[in-house]
Structure formats: C-alpha cells, structure tokens
C-alpha cells in the first residue's frame, strides 16, 4: 500500500520532529514513526468499513418510510440501487477486511451520528442523485459511485475530515488524502469476478524490505548527522547556514544518507525523490537549491570514491 516515496515522506516527518525535539530520543521517535504508519493503515480499514454503515442506515430509513402513516408509492417500493450496490456488498463480505477489522477492533459503531450526517450530505450530492436517477444498474456504475464517494464526496464533507483529525493525531489532511487514494485503488481492483476472498492492500508492499529501509534511513540519517552537516556546509559557504530552512537541511541529509548507504538505489532515483519532496514540503525554489547542492556533492563523492553503488544501484 505505502510506496517507497511515501515511506520517505513519513521518515522525513519523523526526522523533522526528532531534530525539533528537546530530548532527541531516537528510540521514541522511531516508535512514533512506525506507529504513524500503522495508524494510516487503520484509517484505510476504517474507510473501507464505511459502506456497510451507509447501506445499513439507508435500509433503516427505507423501513421507516414504509411504516409511515401515509406512505407514498416510492416509500412502499423504494429504489434499492444504493443499498444493493455490488461494491458495498463485496466489501461487507470480504474475509480479509473483516478479519482485520475484528482483530484491530475497528468500526463505526461509536460514530453513527457522523455516518448519518454524511449520508444526508451524500444524498444531496450530484454523485448520488445522478446514480439514483434510474433503478437499472451495472457493476461498472456501482463501482463508479463508490469511487466517486471517496474521490469527490468525502473530501467535500468538512465535518468528517475534522472528526477524523480529532480521533487521531496521525490522521492529518495529508494522511487522509493519501489513504483515500489507496481506498480508490482498492475499489478499482474489484471486478465482476471478485468474491469474498479477494485480497485488500497490505500496509507494506514488501514487509521486511520496507521496514528495513525505514529503519536504516531514519537511524543512519541521525548517526551521520555531523558528517552530512559538514558536507552540506562546504557546499553552502556562500549561504547563511542559519537561514537555510530546516526542511531543506533534513532533506539534504536524508539524500546524502541514501546516496552513501543505500548501495542498491540508483543515484538518479535518490536525487529525483528528494527534489520532489522539496516541492511538497519547502519553498517554491527549494527544489532548485537542493538540486544544485546535491549535484555538486554527488560529483565530489564520486571523485573521492565514497559514492559506490552495486547491482540495481549502478543504473544511471
């Protein structure tokens, strides 16, 4: 589920917090890093469980309408297209998802009011009204609806975004945005051949490799802090070091750590990744600044023989 780029993002955030902290407790910071990744996966599961709550509350509303004193024809013969949505059914019956939800004790049971408010918001949204304009359906239409709920409706429902952030310090806007993209990816993988045994995304693409990468990048960036700071200082003599943003400094230190200690990662991959992260987290011109400094460092480290790559890392 989590790409190498996003692992770098979370590691950067952990390092930023570490260097800003007074005690600089590396073990505590590393534990927080992995906990933040676990909590992101919890949010992924939480979002996947939303469909069953929406269809359940919709069923209850239909029953209430049928039992009105003077029910209309639509009340007595409601459009069941939403509650019978094929994707929601696949998710509700998915054995891997249900096992994870049970094991982690994740549910919307304590958030029924929020679900109800979201359902009201959804029923007024064009995504829903367009879908419900007919009673006929298809798997593709069902799938599109669910994708659009996560892509267009949830991001517009500010109350849910605020409530999620209140529920966990690890569920910020960036995390919610990323997790929603992973939920959409999961939904798009379903097909007419899908059943309750279809897999859902796991937290790590390759558990051992991904965990080791995060640990090494985090620990070695800290362990080589003085050395990396000296290398950066030599290439920024014309700059007021105190005025170089901490974000840029940490990104350069991470890049140097990866260049020197991740032998199987190509130089170009490392440079591209950290230039991209600079675009995300720093000022508009930071990526140009980082690119210039890192290019000089790469040339110097190659000349001195310190920068050595093996296997896939030799690719240019």
XYZ file of C-alpha atoms in Angstrom:
316
model
C 0.000 0.000 0.000
C 2.639 2.512 1.035
C 5.074 3.390 -1.737
C 8.778 3.985 -1.202
C 8.173 7.696 -1.767
C 5.599 7.823 0.991
C 7.919 5.879 3.295
C 10.456 8.641 2.678
C 7.766 11.220 3.463
C 6.916 9.620 6.813
C 10.608 9.203 7.641
C 11.209 12.870 6.846
C 8.339 13.899 9.131
C 9.753 11.738 11.932
C 13.236 13.199 11.477
C 11.863 16.738 11.449
C 10.076 16.067 14.750
C 13.218 14.420 16.163
C 15.539 17.330 15.321
C 12.980 19.794 16.708
C 12.521 17.912 19.988
C 14.391 18.830 23.152
C 15.290 15.317 24.294
C 16.034 13.869 20.813
C 15.100 10.367 21.941
C 15.805 8.256 18.842
C 14.014 5.107 20.045
C 10.894 7.048 20.975
C 10.922 8.889 17.639
C 11.336 5.639 15.702
C 8.442 4.036 17.567
C 6.309 7.069 16.715
C 7.305 6.709 13.070
C 6.107 3.115 12.823
C 3.011 3.870 14.881
C 2.098 6.622 12.415
C 2.325 4.087 9.577
C 0.139 1.601 11.465
C -2.458 4.283 12.176
C -2.583 5.162 8.488
C -3.479 1.558 7.759
C -6.167 1.708 10.447
C -7.660 4.671 8.602
C -7.616 2.678 5.362
C -9.591 -0.111 7.047
C -11.908 2.422 8.693
C -12.785 3.967 5.331
C -13.363 0.557 3.727
C -15.848 -0.242 6.509
C -17.903 2.887 5.814
C -20.000 1.366 3.028
C -21.720 -1.189 5.256
C -22.716 1.587 7.663
C -24.143 3.719 4.872
C -26.195 0.877 3.423
C -27.387 -0.167 6.901
C -28.621 3.316 7.734
C -30.216 3.571 4.282
C -32.090 0.319 4.925
C -33.372 1.689 8.234
C -34.582 4.863 6.527
C -36.452 2.812 3.927
C -38.150 0.763 6.648
C -39.147 3.931 8.488
C -40.639 5.325 5.281
C -42.666 2.143 4.700
C -44.097 2.388 8.209
C -45.249 5.982 7.879
C -48.940 6.620 8.494
C -49.460 7.502 4.845
C -46.562 6.028 2.863
C -46.187 7.059 -0.766
C -45.740 4.677 -3.679
C -41.984 5.374 -3.563
C -41.970 4.647 0.178
C -43.598 1.277 -0.397
C -41.455 0.438 -3.404
C -38.138 2.219 -2.815
C -35.202 2.338 -5.194
C -32.791 -0.199 -3.667
C -29.961 0.586 -6.043
C -27.750 2.141 -3.356
C -28.288 -0.458 -0.627
C -27.761 -3.284 -3.123
C -24.581 -1.754 -4.556
C -22.283 -4.602 -5.648
C -19.094 -2.954 -4.349
C -20.533 -2.319 -0.903
C -21.589 -5.972 -0.784
C -18.122 -7.178 -1.784
C -16.568 -5.055 0.944
C -19.074 -6.168 3.572
C -18.369 -9.819 2.776
C -14.597 -9.530 2.284
C -12.956 -12.043 4.603
C -9.553 -10.318 4.741
C -11.134 -6.959 5.575
C -13.461 -8.443 8.186
C -10.586 -10.290 9.850
C -8.545 -7.088 10.080
C -11.489 -5.078 11.406
C -12.158 -7.697 14.073
C -8.507 -8.065 15.041
C -7.952 -4.305 15.336
C -11.419 -3.625 16.802
C -12.144 -1.019 14.136
C -15.746 0.010 13.492
C -18.047 2.991 13.063
C -20.243 1.921 15.998
C -19.252 4.964 18.058
C -19.730 7.308 15.089
C -23.287 6.570 13.983
C -24.275 10.229 14.205
C -21.422 11.189 11.886
C -22.417 8.419 9.465
C -25.995 9.726 9.497
C -24.886 13.285 8.767
C -22.623 12.090 5.986
C -25.460 10.030 4.481
C -27.679 13.128 4.458
C -24.878 15.078 2.755
C -24.318 12.269 0.258
C -27.997 12.005 -0.689
C -27.963 15.671 -1.682
C -24.777 15.349 -3.735
C -24.976 15.043 -7.521
C -22.834 11.903 -7.365
C -25.702 10.191 -5.528
C -28.660 11.842 -7.288
C -27.264 11.029 -10.728
C -26.690 7.419 -9.687
C -30.182 7.078 -8.214
C -31.951 8.712 -11.170
C -32.691 5.231 -12.543
C -33.332 1.839 -10.987
C -31.214 -0.028 -13.521
C -27.622 -0.664 -12.592
C -24.419 -2.379 -13.646
C -21.227 -3.389 -11.886
C -19.367 -0.541 -13.587
C -21.927 2.024 -12.420
C -21.840 0.661 -8.873
C -18.057 0.818 -8.910
C -18.030 4.383 -10.240
C -20.385 5.517 -7.500
C -18.188 4.138 -4.719
C -15.032 5.570 -6.290
C -16.734 8.966 -6.565
C -17.854 8.851 -2.924
C -14.236 8.545 -1.820
C -12.886 10.834 -4.529
C -15.458 13.637 -4.626
C -17.891 13.454 -1.715
C -15.794 12.691 1.371
C -13.191 15.409 0.579
C -16.085 17.912 0.385
C -17.585 16.877 3.735
C -15.605 19.030 6.141
C -17.274 17.643 9.255
C -15.909 14.159 8.575
C -12.406 15.473 7.888
C -12.483 17.424 11.147
C -13.856 14.475 13.140
C -11.183 12.147 11.776
C -8.434 14.564 12.750
C -9.916 14.758 16.249
C -9.945 10.963 16.512
C -6.219 10.564 15.871
C -3.191 12.847 15.762
C -1.923 10.587 12.975
C -4.884 11.377 10.689
C -3.992 14.759 9.238
C -5.125 16.131 5.876
C -2.136 14.637 4.051
C -2.724 11.202 5.577
C -6.450 11.310 4.797
C -5.738 12.334 1.210
C -3.209 9.530 0.737
C -5.426 6.885 2.346
C -8.411 7.898 0.215
C -6.263 7.341 -2.883
C -5.429 3.842 -1.607
C -9.107 3.101 -0.946
C -9.920 4.169 -4.501
C -7.125 1.933 -5.785
C -8.662 -0.978 -3.876
C -12.164 -0.307 -5.232
C -10.897 -0.126 -8.809
C -9.325 -3.581 -8.489
C -12.697 -5.240 -7.952
C -14.308 -6.876 -10.979
C -17.352 -8.974 -11.806
C -15.174 -11.991 -10.964
C -14.397 -10.718 -7.456
C -15.576 -12.586 -4.374
C -15.224 -12.503 -0.596
C -11.684 -13.906 -0.815
C -10.230 -11.039 -2.861
C -7.215 -9.504 -1.091
C -7.139 -5.947 0.154
C -3.965 -3.881 0.249
C -1.436 -4.661 2.964
C 0.389 -1.865 4.778
C 3.762 -2.691 3.224
C 4.477 -3.838 -0.323
C 7.352 -5.964 0.983
C 7.284 -6.039 4.787
C 10.924 -6.915 5.503
C 12.455 -4.655 2.845
C 10.191 -1.693 3.565
C 10.622 -1.834 7.342
C 14.389 -2.181 6.986
C 14.513 0.747 4.587
C 12.653 2.996 7.033
C 14.825 1.927 9.974
C 18.068 2.386 8.040
C 17.093 5.750 6.585
C 15.941 7.068 9.955
C 18.817 5.720 12.043
C 21.630 6.413 9.585
C 20.483 9.967 8.917
C 20.783 10.625 12.649
C 24.032 8.668 13.059
C 25.698 10.555 10.197
C 24.275 13.950 11.106
C 27.612 15.647 11.832
C 29.297 14.247 8.727
C 26.384 15.188 6.479
C 26.174 18.657 8.022
C 29.869 19.204 7.251
C 29.454 18.072 3.628
C 26.470 20.365 3.162
C 28.272 23.235 4.889
C 31.191 23.014 2.456
C 28.823 23.436 -0.489
C 26.788 26.265 1.061
C 29.618 28.587 2.117
C 28.053 31.465 0.209
C 24.792 30.957 2.069
C 23.856 31.990 5.575
C 23.503 28.475 7.009
C 21.169 29.750 9.719
C 18.779 30.936 7.015
C 18.637 27.634 5.150
C 15.291 26.114 6.082
C 15.424 23.134 8.435
C 13.231 21.264 5.942
C 15.876 21.687 3.232
C 18.703 20.700 5.577
C 16.957 17.497 6.656
C 16.064 16.570 3.080
C 19.697 17.022 2.020
C 20.909 14.952 4.977
C 18.457 12.191 4.070
C 19.553 12.324 0.437
C 23.221 12.052 1.442
C 22.425 9.124 3.723
C 20.642 7.355 0.895
C 23.369 8.129 -1.627
C 26.136 6.781 0.600
C 24.470 3.931 2.476
C 21.773 2.560 0.152
C 24.070 0.903 -2.363
C 21.301 -0.650 -4.478
C 19.372 2.600 -5.028
C 20.443 4.443 -8.208
C 21.775 7.974 -7.736
C 19.188 9.392 -10.131
C 16.323 7.820 -8.158
C 17.548 9.346 -4.900
C 18.033 12.801 -6.421
C 14.618 12.781 -8.089
C 12.886 11.636 -4.896
C 14.303 14.363 -2.672
C 13.846 17.094 -5.253
C 10.203 16.029 -5.410
C 9.891 16.064 -1.606
C 11.325 19.585 -1.584
C 8.446 20.638 -3.865
C 5.990 19.163 -1.341
C 7.419 20.471 1.897
C 9.544 23.537 1.229
C 9.556 26.884 -0.567
C 8.960 27.183 -4.341
C 12.680 27.462 -5.192
C 13.936 24.857 -2.702
C 13.933 22.042 -5.237
C 16.277 24.078 -7.477
C 18.519 24.843 -4.488
C 18.619 21.193 -3.392
C 19.279 20.017 -6.922
C 22.278 22.316 -7.250
C 23.823 21.360 -3.892
C 23.212 17.625 -4.303
C 24.634 17.604 -7.841
C 27.867 19.135 -6.518
C 28.004 16.638 -3.652
C 27.424 13.670 -5.965
C 30.248 14.789 -8.270
C 32.620 15.232 -5.322
C 31.683 11.927 -3.656
C 32.120 10.041 -6.924
C 35.535 11.592 -7.442
C 36.650 10.720 -3.904
C 35.381 7.154 -4.307
C 32.979 7.413 -1.368
C 29.880 7.041 -3.510
C 29.765 3.404 -4.584
C 26.781 1.536 -5.967
C 26.077 -2.146 -6.599
C 23.527 -4.130 -8.607
C 20.492 -2.051 -9.496
C 22.188 0.952 -7.932
C 24.586 1.097 -10.896
C 21.751 2.107 -13.231
C 22.006 5.670 -14.494
